[in-house]
Amino acid sequence: MTAADLPDVMTIERASYATPWDEIAYRQALDNEQAFLDVVTFADRIIGYAAMWHFVDQVHLGTIVSHPVVRGKGIGELLLVNVIARAISLGAGTVTLEVRTSNHPARALYEKYNFSEVGYRKNYYRDHEDAILMTSPALNDPAFHRHFKIQQMALFKRLASFTILPSTL
Ligand SMILES: CC(C)(COP(=O)(O)OP(=O)(O)OC[C@H]1O[C@@H](n2cnc3c(N)ncnc32)[C@H](O)[C@@H]1OP(=O)(O)O)[C@@H](O)C(=O)NCCC(=O)NCCS
């Protein structure tokens, strides 16, 4: 992601979250050396993005979003796979995140990659919804590696036939 992407990112952000981040938060993240922000594009349009922070022994997933028009087509999963792969290459032990209790699509996405619920944060969000704290298995666990590779291969096969009408974006 670059600053030039922010108008499109903010449009998707506002359509996706009850309490969206503001543009300043993204600008600060873009200037932060510990932060990694990625976009997925199709036909030169942004169809998804994610932001992660690398702390000493862990990666924290701050946001992950697919454009409303492409939901259910593997783009959110592609972003998560990218986050996990980068966390592995950075030598992080785990990926952690918070998710709204009501956010069943996101919870199912994380569970697909064997994330588990490890905590609960009451009134975590600005609108007072609670958060579930989730963490990945140990990234150096061979069983997790096998699972990750199998899911990743299936995803890439699925995405080979990905298509949408760019005019719907
Ligand atoms: C969560 C989000 C990123 C998922 O992205 P997506 O592109 O729709 O998801 P994918 O098509 O890649 O789905 C991958 C997996 O996620 C889960 N999933 C996605 N949508 C789901 C739904 N509506 N119901 C149940 N599970 C769902 C499934 O496990 C799915 O795997 P499957 O296709 O084998 O069933 C998307 O819904 C989104 O942008 N939501 C708004 C922002 C948000 O809430 N982000 C998460 C913050 S914690």
GROMACS .gro file of C-alpha atoms and ligand atoms in nm:
model
  217
    1MET     CA    1   0.000   0.000   0.000
    2THR     CA    2   0.116   0.353  -0.071
    3ALA     CA    3  -0.032   0.692   0.011
    4ALA     CA    4  -0.174   0.701  -0.343
    5ASP     CA    5  -0.394   0.401  -0.255
    6LEU     CA    6  -0.560   0.575   0.041
    7PRO     CA    7  -0.868   0.719  -0.137
    8ASP     CA    8  -0.969   0.370  -0.256
    9VAL     CA    9  -0.870   0.211   0.075
   10MET     CA   10  -1.081   0.461   0.271
   11THR     CA   11  -1.385   0.396   0.049
   12ILE     CA   12  -1.359   0.020   0.115
   13GLU     CA   13  -1.281   0.082   0.484
   14ARG     CA   14  -1.598   0.288   0.539
   15ALA     CA   15  -1.808   0.027   0.358
   16SER     CA   16  -1.659  -0.253   0.569
   17TYR     CA   17  -1.638  -0.146   0.934
   18ALA     CA   18  -1.885  -0.006   1.186
   19THR     CA   19  -1.592   0.186   1.338
   20PRO     CA   20  -1.351   0.248   1.048
   21TRP     CA   21  -0.995   0.370   1.096
   22ASP     CA   22  -0.937   0.724   0.974
   23GLU     CA   23  -0.690   0.813   0.702
   24ILE     CA   24  -0.440   0.948   0.957
   25ALA     CA   25  -0.413   0.602   1.112
   26TYR     CA   26  -0.319   0.458   0.772
   27ARG     CA   27  -0.070   0.737   0.703
   28GLN     CA   28   0.096   0.675   1.040
   29ALA     CA   29   0.111   0.302   0.969
   30LEU     CA   30   0.268   0.367   0.627
   31ASP     CA   31   0.542   0.564   0.805
   32ASN     CA   32   0.599   0.297   1.070
   33GLU     CA   33   0.889   0.063   0.999
   34GLN     CA   34   0.729  -0.214   1.205
   35ALA     CA   35   0.411  -0.203   0.997
   36PHE     CA   36   0.348  -0.389   0.671
   37LEU     CA   37   0.049  -0.283   0.462
   38ASP     CA   38  -0.045  -0.477   0.151
   39VAL     CA   39  -0.309  -0.442  -0.116
   40VAL     CA   40  -0.453  -0.694  -0.358
   41THR     CA   41  -0.538  -0.549  -0.698
   42PHE     CA   42  -0.741  -0.672  -0.993
   43ALA     CA   43  -0.762  -0.480  -1.321
   44ASP     CA   44  -0.568  -0.199  -1.150
   45ARG     CA   45  -0.830  -0.162  -0.877
   46ILE     CA   46  -0.782  -0.237  -0.508
   47ILE     CA   47  -0.993  -0.534  -0.404
   48GLY     CA   48  -0.843  -0.597  -0.060
   49TYR     CA   49  -0.585  -0.488   0.192
   50ALA     CA   50  -0.431  -0.586   0.523
   51ALA     CA   51  -0.209  -0.424   0.783
   52MET     CA   52   0.019  -0.609   1.024
   53TRP     CA   53   0.270  -0.503   1.287
   54HIS     CA   54   0.587  -0.694   1.367
   55PHE     CA   55   0.685  -0.696   1.732
   56VAL     CA   56   0.980  -0.891   1.866
   57ASP     CA   57   0.838  -1.241   1.860
   58GLN     CA   58   0.496  -1.193   1.710
   59VAL     CA   59   0.301  -1.039   1.428
   60HIS     CA   60  -0.022  -0.860   1.508
   61LEU     CA   61  -0.284  -0.845   1.235
   62GLY     CA   62  -0.444  -0.501   1.266
   63THR     CA   63  -0.689  -0.513   0.977
   64ILE     CA   64  -0.786  -0.738   0.686
   65VAL     CA   65  -1.053  -0.642   0.438
   66SER     CA   66  -1.182  -0.762   0.103
   67HIS     CA   67  -1.389  -0.530  -0.117
   68PRO     CA   68  -1.761  -0.601  -0.056
   69VAL     CA   69  -1.805  -0.693  -0.424
   70VAL     CA   70  -1.545  -0.973  -0.410
   71ARG     CA   71  -1.634  -1.131  -0.074
   72GLY     CA   72  -1.651  -1.509  -0.069
   73LYS     CA   73  -1.404  -1.548  -0.355
   74GLY     CA   74  -1.083  -1.613  -0.161
   75ILE     CA   75  -0.938  -1.261  -0.139
   76GLY     CA   76  -0.958  -1.235   0.241
   77GLU     CA   77  -0.790  -1.574   0.261
   78LEU     CA   78  -0.518  -1.462   0.019
   79LEU     CA   79  -0.446  -1.167   0.247
   80LEU     CA   80  -0.429  -1.391   0.554
   81VAL     CA   81  -0.198  -1.637   0.377
   82ASN     CA   82   0.028  -1.345   0.289
   83VAL     CA   83   0.032  -1.225   0.651
   84ILE     CA   84   0.120  -1.573   0.779
   85ALA     CA   85   0.388  -1.623   0.514
   86ARG     CA   86   0.546  -1.289   0.601
   87ALA     CA   87   0.527  -1.363   0.973
   88ILE     CA   88   0.713  -1.690   0.908
   89SER     CA   89   0.979  -1.513   0.702
   90LEU     CA   90   1.022  -1.250   0.977
   91GLY     CA   91   1.084  -1.530   1.227
   92ALA     CA   92   0.775  -1.447   1.436
   93GLY     CA   93   0.643  -1.714   1.672
   94THR     CA   94   0.272  -1.646   1.625
   95VAL     CA   95   0.016  -1.419   1.459
   96THR     CA   96  -0.232  -1.255   1.696
   97LEU     CA   97  -0.543  -1.048   1.632
   98GLU     CA   98  -0.868  -0.920   1.779
   99VAL     CA   99  -1.205  -0.987   1.619
  100ARG     CA  100  -1.557  -0.874   1.704
  101THR     CA  101  -1.764  -1.145   1.868
  102SER     CA  102  -2.033  -1.091   1.600
  103ASN     CA  103  -1.789  -1.121   1.308
  104HIS     CA  104  -1.855  -1.481   1.210
  105PRO     CA  105  -1.705  -1.463   0.857
  106ALA     CA  106  -1.372  -1.338   0.996
  107ARG     CA  107  -1.373  -1.586   1.283
  108ALA     CA  108  -1.434  -1.870   1.034
  109LEU     CA  109  -1.146  -1.744   0.818
  110TYR     CA  110  -0.904  -1.753   1.113
  111GLU     CA  111  -1.033  -2.090   1.229
  112LYS     CA  112  -0.966  -2.228   0.880
  113TYR     CA  113  -0.599  -2.160   0.957
  114ASN     CA  114  -0.627  -2.316   1.304
  115PHE     CA  115  -0.625  -1.991   1.499
  116SER     CA  116  -0.771  -2.038   1.845
  117GLU     CA  117  -0.948  -1.813   2.091
  118VAL     CA  118  -0.715  -1.723   2.375
  119GLY     CA  119  -0.883  -1.425   2.541
  120TYR     CA  120  -1.167  -1.185   2.558
  121ARG     CA  121  -1.161  -0.801   2.568
  122LYS     CA  122  -1.476  -0.644   2.706
  123ASN     CA  123  -1.597  -0.320   2.538
  124TYR     CA  124  -1.292  -0.329   2.314
  125TYR     CA  125  -1.443  -0.144   2.018
  126ARG     CA  126  -1.558   0.220   2.009
  127ASP     CA  127  -1.919   0.100   1.984
  128HIS     CA  128  -1.857  -0.118   2.294
  129GLU     CA  129  -1.870  -0.458   2.125
  130ASP     CA  130  -1.641  -0.715   2.286
  131ALA     CA  131  -1.336  -0.856   2.111
  132ILE     CA  132  -1.209  -1.210   2.100
  133LEU     CA  133  -0.832  -1.238   2.104
  134MET     CA  134  -0.715  -1.509   1.866
  135THR     CA  135  -0.372  -1.654   1.801
  136SER     CA  136  -0.225  -1.880   1.538
  137PRO     CA  137  -0.057  -2.207   1.624
  138ALA     CA  138   0.322  -2.183   1.671
  139LEU     CA  139   0.443  -2.088   1.325
  140ASN     CA  140   0.737  -2.327   1.348
  141ASP     CA  141   0.515  -2.625   1.426
  142PRO     CA  142   0.557  -2.878   1.141
  143ALA     CA  143   0.190  -2.981   1.167
  144PHE     CA  144   0.086  -2.619   1.116
  145HIS     CA  145   0.325  -2.589   0.820
  146ARG     CA  146   0.165  -2.890   0.654
  147HIS     CA  147  -0.184  -2.753   0.713
  148PHE     CA  148  -0.081  -2.409   0.587
  149LYS     CA  149   0.072  -2.549   0.268
  150ILE     CA  150  -0.234  -2.763   0.191
  151GLN     CA  151  -0.473  -2.469   0.241
  152GLN     CA  152  -0.246  -2.237   0.044
  153MET     CA  153  -0.229  -2.475  -0.253
  154ALA     CA  154  -0.608  -2.517  -0.255
  155LEU     CA  155  -0.651  -2.140  -0.240
  156PHE     CA  156  -0.412  -2.075  -0.530
  157LYS     CA  157  -0.597  -2.334  -0.738
  158ARG     CA  158  -0.927  -2.164  -0.656
  159LEU     CA  159  -0.791  -1.816  -0.732
  160ALA     CA  160  -0.666  -1.928  -1.075
  161SER     CA  161  -1.025  -1.891  -1.195
  162PHE     CA  162  -1.096  -1.568  -1.003
  163THR     CA  163  -1.275  -1.309  -1.208
  164ILE     CA  164  -1.513  -1.017  -1.162
  165LEU     CA  165  -1.642  -0.742  -1.385
  166PRO     CA  166  -1.414  -0.445  -1.306
  167SER     CA  167  -1.715  -0.215  -1.363
  168THR     CA  168  -1.878  -0.359  -1.047
  169LEU     CA  169  -1.596  -0.222  -0.826
  170LIG     C1  170  -1.352  -1.122   0.688
  170LIG     C2  171  -1.328  -1.096   0.539
  170LIG     C3  172  -1.190  -1.032   0.522
  170LIG     C4  173  -1.330  -1.230   0.465
  170LIG     O1  174  -1.293  -1.205   0.332
  170LIG     P1  175  -1.354  -1.285   0.206
  170LIG     O2  176  -1.276  -1.242   0.089
  170LIG     O3  177  -1.501  -1.269   0.198
  170LIG     O4  178  -1.325  -1.434   0.251
  170LIG     P2  179  -1.279  -1.558   0.159
  170LIG     O5  180  -1.366  -1.568   0.040
  170LIG     O6  181  -1.132  -1.548   0.137
  170LIG     O7  182  -1.313  -1.680   0.256
  170LIG     C5  183  -1.212  -1.754   0.322
  170LIG     C6  184  -1.273  -1.830   0.438
  170LIG     O8  185  -1.329  -1.737   0.532
  170LIG     C7  186  -1.450  -1.792   0.587
  170LIG     N1  187  -1.563  -1.710   0.545
  170LIG     C8  188  -1.560  -1.604   0.462
  170LIG     N2  189  -1.683  -1.550   0.450
  170LIG     C9  190  -1.766  -1.625   0.526
  170LIG    C10  191  -1.904  -1.619   0.555
  170LIG     N3  192  -1.985  -1.523   0.503
  170LIG     N4  193  -1.956  -1.708   0.642
  170LIG    C11  194  -1.878  -1.803   0.698
  170LIG     N5  195  -1.743  -1.816   0.673
  170LIG    C12  196  -1.688  -1.726   0.588
  170LIG    C13  197  -1.460  -1.932   0.532
  170LIG     O9  198  -1.387  -2.017   0.618
  170LIG    C14  199  -1.387  -1.920   0.400
  170LIG    O10  200  -1.336  -2.042   0.353
  170LIG     P3  201  -1.423  -2.131   0.249
  170LIG    O11  202  -1.439  -2.046   0.127
  170LIG    O12  203  -1.339  -2.252   0.226
  170LIG    O13  204  -1.554  -2.157   0.316
  170LIG    C15  205  -1.441  -1.007   0.477
  170LIG    O14  206  -1.566  -1.059   0.515
  170LIG    C16  207  -1.433  -0.861   0.517
  170LIG    O15  208  -1.361  -0.782   0.454
  170LIG     N6  209  -1.510  -0.822   0.621
  170LIG    C17  210  -1.513  -0.681   0.664
  170LIG    C18  211  -1.386  -0.645   0.737
  170LIG    C19  212  -1.362  -0.737   0.854
  170LIG    O16  213  -1.451  -0.764   0.933
  170LIG     N7  214  -1.236  -0.783   0.868
  170LIG    C20  215  -1.194  -0.869   0.977
  170LIG    C21  216  -1.153  -0.788   1.094
  170LIG     S1  217  -1.108  -0.892   1.233
   0.00000   0.00000   0.00000
